[in-house]
Amino acid sequence: TGHQNTGDRNTGDWNTGNQNTGHQNTGDRNTGDWNTGNRNTGNWNTSSRTSGFFCSTEPKVLSFDVQTDLTFSEYLEKYPEAYNLGAALSEKGKIDFDTFKKLPGITKAKLEKLHQAYLKGSKQA
């Protein structure tokens, strides 16, 4: 959708890449305008996975609202159990805290609150 797009499933104009929303994005899965890189939200970013403006460095990951010193890829490499938690959040039943207790910032209370929010959100969808 839009004009002068290269790639698939673009919304907006002058996008190069795939699944971009916005205008003049280069890369994949960008939302916003004039992003170069991948999975950006915001505008005029040249790195990947940024949500601000004019960013050139990939930000470090927040985990349960706690700042880490890890990029997206580094975080998932160090904590591969995060993939399993992502899948478990949409499932009914109690999530075993001990399986995920190494994730930065996690507490039993935060995990329960997050799980309830996911379950509530899936009912509304």
PDB file of C-alpha atoms in Angstrom:
ATOM      1  CA  THR A   1       0.000   0.000   0.000  1.00  0.00           C
ATOM      2  CA  GLY A   2       1.392   3.399  -0.892  1.00  0.00           C
ATOM      3  CA  HIS A   3       3.718   4.589  -3.605  1.00  0.00           C
ATOM      4  CA  GLN A   4       7.214   3.633  -4.710  1.00  0.00           C
ATOM      5  CA  ASN A   5       7.648   0.783  -2.210  1.00  0.00           C
ATOM      6  CA  THR A   6      10.207  -1.975  -2.615  1.00  0.00           C
ATOM      7  CA  GLY A   7       9.451  -5.086  -0.616  1.00  0.00           C
ATOM      8  CA  ASP A   8       6.322  -6.676   0.789  1.00  0.00           C
ATOM      9  CA  ARG A   9       3.487  -5.500   3.052  1.00  0.00           C
ATOM     10  CA  ASN A  10       4.550  -1.850   3.250  1.00  0.00           C
ATOM     11  CA  THR A  11       2.167   0.915   4.259  1.00  0.00           C
ATOM     12  CA  GLY A  12       3.252   4.432   3.383  1.00  0.00           C
ATOM     13  CA  ASP A  13       5.497   5.792   0.686  1.00  0.00           C
ATOM     14  CA  TRP A  14       9.092   5.208  -0.469  1.00  0.00           C
ATOM     15  CA  ASN A  15       9.733   2.234   1.799  1.00  0.00           C
ATOM     16  CA  THR A  16      12.515  -0.220   1.042  1.00  0.00           C
ATOM     17  CA  GLY A  17      12.288  -3.468   2.957  1.00  0.00           C
ATOM     18  CA  ASN A  18       9.389  -5.446   4.332  1.00  0.00           C
ATOM     19  CA  GLN A  19       6.467  -4.730   6.635  1.00  0.00           C
ATOM     20  CA  ASN A  20       7.195  -1.024   7.065  1.00  0.00           C
ATOM     21  CA  THR A  21       4.608   1.494   8.191  1.00  0.00           C
ATOM     22  CA  GLY A  22       5.399   5.131   7.581  1.00  0.00           C
ATOM     23  CA  HIS A  23       7.356   6.969   4.949  1.00  0.00           C
ATOM     24  CA  GLN A  24      10.843   6.590   3.506  1.00  0.00           C
ATOM     25  CA  ASN A  25      11.923   3.695   5.724  1.00  0.00           C
ATOM     26  CA  THR A  26      14.836   1.474   4.750  1.00  0.00           C
ATOM     27  CA  GLY A  27      14.953  -1.865   6.525  1.00  0.00           C
ATOM     28  CA  ASP A  28      12.326  -4.218   7.873  1.00  0.00           C
ATOM     29  CA  ARG A  29       9.375  -3.778  10.236  1.00  0.00           C
ATOM     30  CA  ASN A  30       9.818  -0.066  10.861  1.00  0.00           C
ATOM     31  CA  THR A  31       7.039   2.125  12.195  1.00  0.00           C
ATOM     32  CA  GLY A  32       7.603   5.831  11.815  1.00  0.00           C
ATOM     33  CA  ASP A  33       9.343   7.877   9.157  1.00  0.00           C
ATOM     34  CA  TRP A  34      12.818   7.904   7.595  1.00  0.00           C
ATOM     35  CA  ASN A  35      14.232   5.007   9.610  1.00  0.00           C
ATOM     36  CA  THR A  36      17.271   3.097   8.406  1.00  0.00           C
ATOM     37  CA  GLY A  37      17.657  -0.164  10.268  1.00  0.00           C
ATOM     38  CA  ASN A  38      15.164  -2.732  11.481  1.00  0.00           C
ATOM     39  CA  ARG A  39      12.208  -2.704  13.846  1.00  0.00           C
ATOM     40  CA  ASN A  40      12.338   0.980  14.711  1.00  0.00           C
ATOM     41  CA  THR A  41       9.509   2.971  16.208  1.00  0.00           C
ATOM     42  CA  GLY A  42      10.043   6.685  15.946  1.00  0.00           C
ATOM     43  CA  ASN A  43      11.692   8.789  13.278  1.00  0.00           C
ATOM     44  CA  TRP A  44      15.035   9.296  11.575  1.00  0.00           C
ATOM     45  CA  ASN A  45      16.817   6.408  13.311  1.00  0.00           C
ATOM     46  CA  THR A  46      19.878   4.790  11.734  1.00  0.00           C
ATOM     47  CA  SER A  47      20.250   1.887  14.163  1.00  0.00           C
ATOM     48  CA  SER A  48      17.873  -0.967  14.903  1.00  0.00           C
ATOM     49  CA  ARG A  49      15.164  -1.410  17.523  1.00  0.00           C
ATOM     50  CA  THR A  50      15.031   2.218  18.614  1.00  0.00           C
ATOM     51  CA  SER A  51      11.919   4.053  19.743  1.00  0.00           C
ATOM     52  CA  GLY A  52      13.265   7.580  19.795  1.00  0.00           C
ATOM     53  CA  PHE A  53      14.357  10.144  17.277  1.00  0.00           C
ATOM     54  CA  PHE A  54      17.693  10.507  15.474  1.00  0.00           C
ATOM     55  CA  CYS A  55      19.195   7.458  17.250  1.00  0.00           C
ATOM     56  CA  SER A  56      22.330   5.855  15.845  1.00  0.00           C
ATOM     57  CA  THR A  57      23.003   3.296  18.578  1.00  0.00           C
ATOM     58  CA  GLU A  58      20.800   0.314  19.357  1.00  0.00           C
ATOM     59  CA  PRO A  59      19.411   0.796  22.872  1.00  0.00           C
ATOM     60  CA  LYS A  60      19.988  -1.628  25.705  1.00  0.00           C
ATOM     61  CA  VAL A  61      17.059  -3.781  26.760  1.00  0.00           C
ATOM     62  CA  LEU A  62      14.713  -3.039  29.631  1.00  0.00           C
ATOM     63  CA  SER A  63      13.663  -6.242  31.360  1.00  0.00           C
ATOM     64  CA  PHE A  64      10.730  -6.001  33.725  1.00  0.00           C
ATOM     65  CA  ASP A  65      11.353  -2.237  33.723  1.00  0.00           C
ATOM     66  CA  VAL A  66      14.986  -2.675  34.806  1.00  0.00           C
ATOM     67  CA  GLN A  67      17.744  -1.378  32.548  1.00  0.00           C
ATOM     68  CA  THR A  68      20.236  -4.001  31.368  1.00  0.00           C
ATOM     69  CA  ASP A  69      23.578  -3.606  29.610  1.00  0.00           C
ATOM     70  CA  LEU A  70      22.468  -5.962  26.823  1.00  0.00           C
ATOM     71  CA  THR A  71      21.218  -5.362  23.292  1.00  0.00           C
ATOM     72  CA  PHE A  72      18.212  -7.298  22.002  1.00  0.00           C
ATOM     73  CA  SER A  73      20.345 -10.104  20.549  1.00  0.00           C
ATOM     74  CA  GLU A  74      22.644 -10.263  23.574  1.00  0.00           C
ATOM     75  CA  TYR A  75      19.666 -10.472  25.930  1.00  0.00           C
ATOM     76  CA  LEU A  76      18.068 -13.385  24.057  1.00  0.00           C
ATOM     77  CA  GLU A  77      21.403 -15.173  23.798  1.00  0.00           C
ATOM     78  CA  LYS A  78      21.996 -14.859  27.540  1.00  0.00           C
ATOM     79  CA  TYR A  79      18.375 -15.552  28.533  1.00  0.00           C
ATOM     80  CA  PRO A  80      16.892 -17.923  25.936  1.00  0.00           C
ATOM     81  CA  GLU A  81      14.163 -18.794  28.421  1.00  0.00           C
ATOM     82  CA  ALA A  82      12.624 -15.411  27.533  1.00  0.00           C
ATOM     83  CA  TYR A  83      11.230 -17.053  24.382  1.00  0.00           C
ATOM     84  CA  ASN A  84       9.398 -19.608  26.526  1.00  0.00           C
ATOM     85  CA  LEU A  85       8.062 -16.921  28.841  1.00  0.00           C
ATOM     86  CA  GLY A  86       6.742 -15.022  25.843  1.00  0.00           C
ATOM     87  CA  ALA A  87       4.763 -18.099  24.810  1.00  0.00           C
ATOM     88  CA  ALA A  88       3.620 -18.916  28.364  1.00  0.00           C
ATOM     89  CA  LEU A  89       2.094 -15.481  28.927  1.00  0.00           C
ATOM     90  CA  SER A  90      -0.864 -16.244  26.689  1.00  0.00           C
ATOM     91  CA  GLU A  91      -1.566 -19.597  28.350  1.00  0.00           C
ATOM     92  CA  LYS A  92      -3.964 -20.062  31.230  1.00  0.00           C
ATOM     93  CA  GLY A  93      -2.614 -21.602  34.396  1.00  0.00           C
ATOM     94  CA  LYS A  94       0.179 -20.611  36.718  1.00  0.00           C
ATOM     95  CA  ILE A  95       3.612 -19.810  35.261  1.00  0.00           C
ATOM     96  CA  ASP A  96       6.484 -21.437  37.153  1.00  0.00           C
ATOM     97  CA  PHE A  97       8.526 -18.520  38.500  1.00  0.00           C
ATOM     98  CA  ASP A  98      11.629 -20.666  39.108  1.00  0.00           C
ATOM     99  CA  THR A  99      11.913 -21.347  35.370  1.00  0.00           C
ATOM    100  CA  PHE A 100      12.367 -17.634  34.703  1.00  0.00           C
ATOM    101  CA  LYS A 101      13.918 -16.307  37.930  1.00  0.00           C
ATOM    102  CA  LYS A 102      17.225 -15.428  36.221  1.00  0.00           C
ATOM    103  CA  LEU A 103      15.586 -12.793  34.001  1.00  0.00           C
ATOM    104  CA  PRO A 104      16.708  -9.306  35.053  1.00  0.00           C
ATOM    105  CA  GLY A 105      14.139  -7.421  37.099  1.00  0.00           C
ATOM    106  CA  ILE A 106      11.675 -10.271  37.446  1.00  0.00           C
ATOM    107  CA  THR A 107       9.787 -10.812  40.686  1.00  0.00           C
ATOM    108  CA  LYS A 108       6.899 -13.130  41.403  1.00  0.00           C
ATOM    109  CA  ALA A 109       4.587 -10.123  41.703  1.00  0.00           C
ATOM    110  CA  LYS A 110       5.738  -8.602  38.388  1.00  0.00           C
ATOM    111  CA  LEU A 111       5.373 -11.924  36.600  1.00  0.00           C
ATOM    112  CA  GLU A 112       1.856 -12.444  37.932  1.00  0.00           C
ATOM    113  CA  LYS A 113       0.800  -8.900  37.011  1.00  0.00           C
ATOM    114  CA  LEU A 114       2.216  -9.270  33.499  1.00  0.00           C
ATOM    115  CA  HIS A 115       0.540 -12.649  33.035  1.00  0.00           C
ATOM    116  CA  GLN A 116      -2.840 -11.297  34.132  1.00  0.00           C
ATOM    117  CA  ALA A 117      -2.495  -8.341  31.746  1.00  0.00           C
ATOM    118  CA  TYR A 118      -1.759 -10.701  28.843  1.00  0.00           C
ATOM    119  CA  LEU A 119      -4.710 -12.914  29.669  1.00  0.00           C
ATOM    120  CA  LYS A 120      -7.019  -9.916  29.947  1.00  0.00           C
ATOM    121  CA  GLY A 121      -5.736  -8.533  26.654  1.00  0.00           C
ATOM    122  CA  SER A 122      -6.273 -11.824  24.833  1.00  0.00           C
ATOM    123  CA  LYS A 123      -9.912 -11.898  25.988  1.00  0.00           C
ATOM    124  CA  GLN A 124     -10.471  -8.461  24.450  1.00  0.00           C
ATOM    125  CA  ALA A 125      -8.834  -9.344  21.143  1.00  0.00           C
TER     126      ALA A 125
END
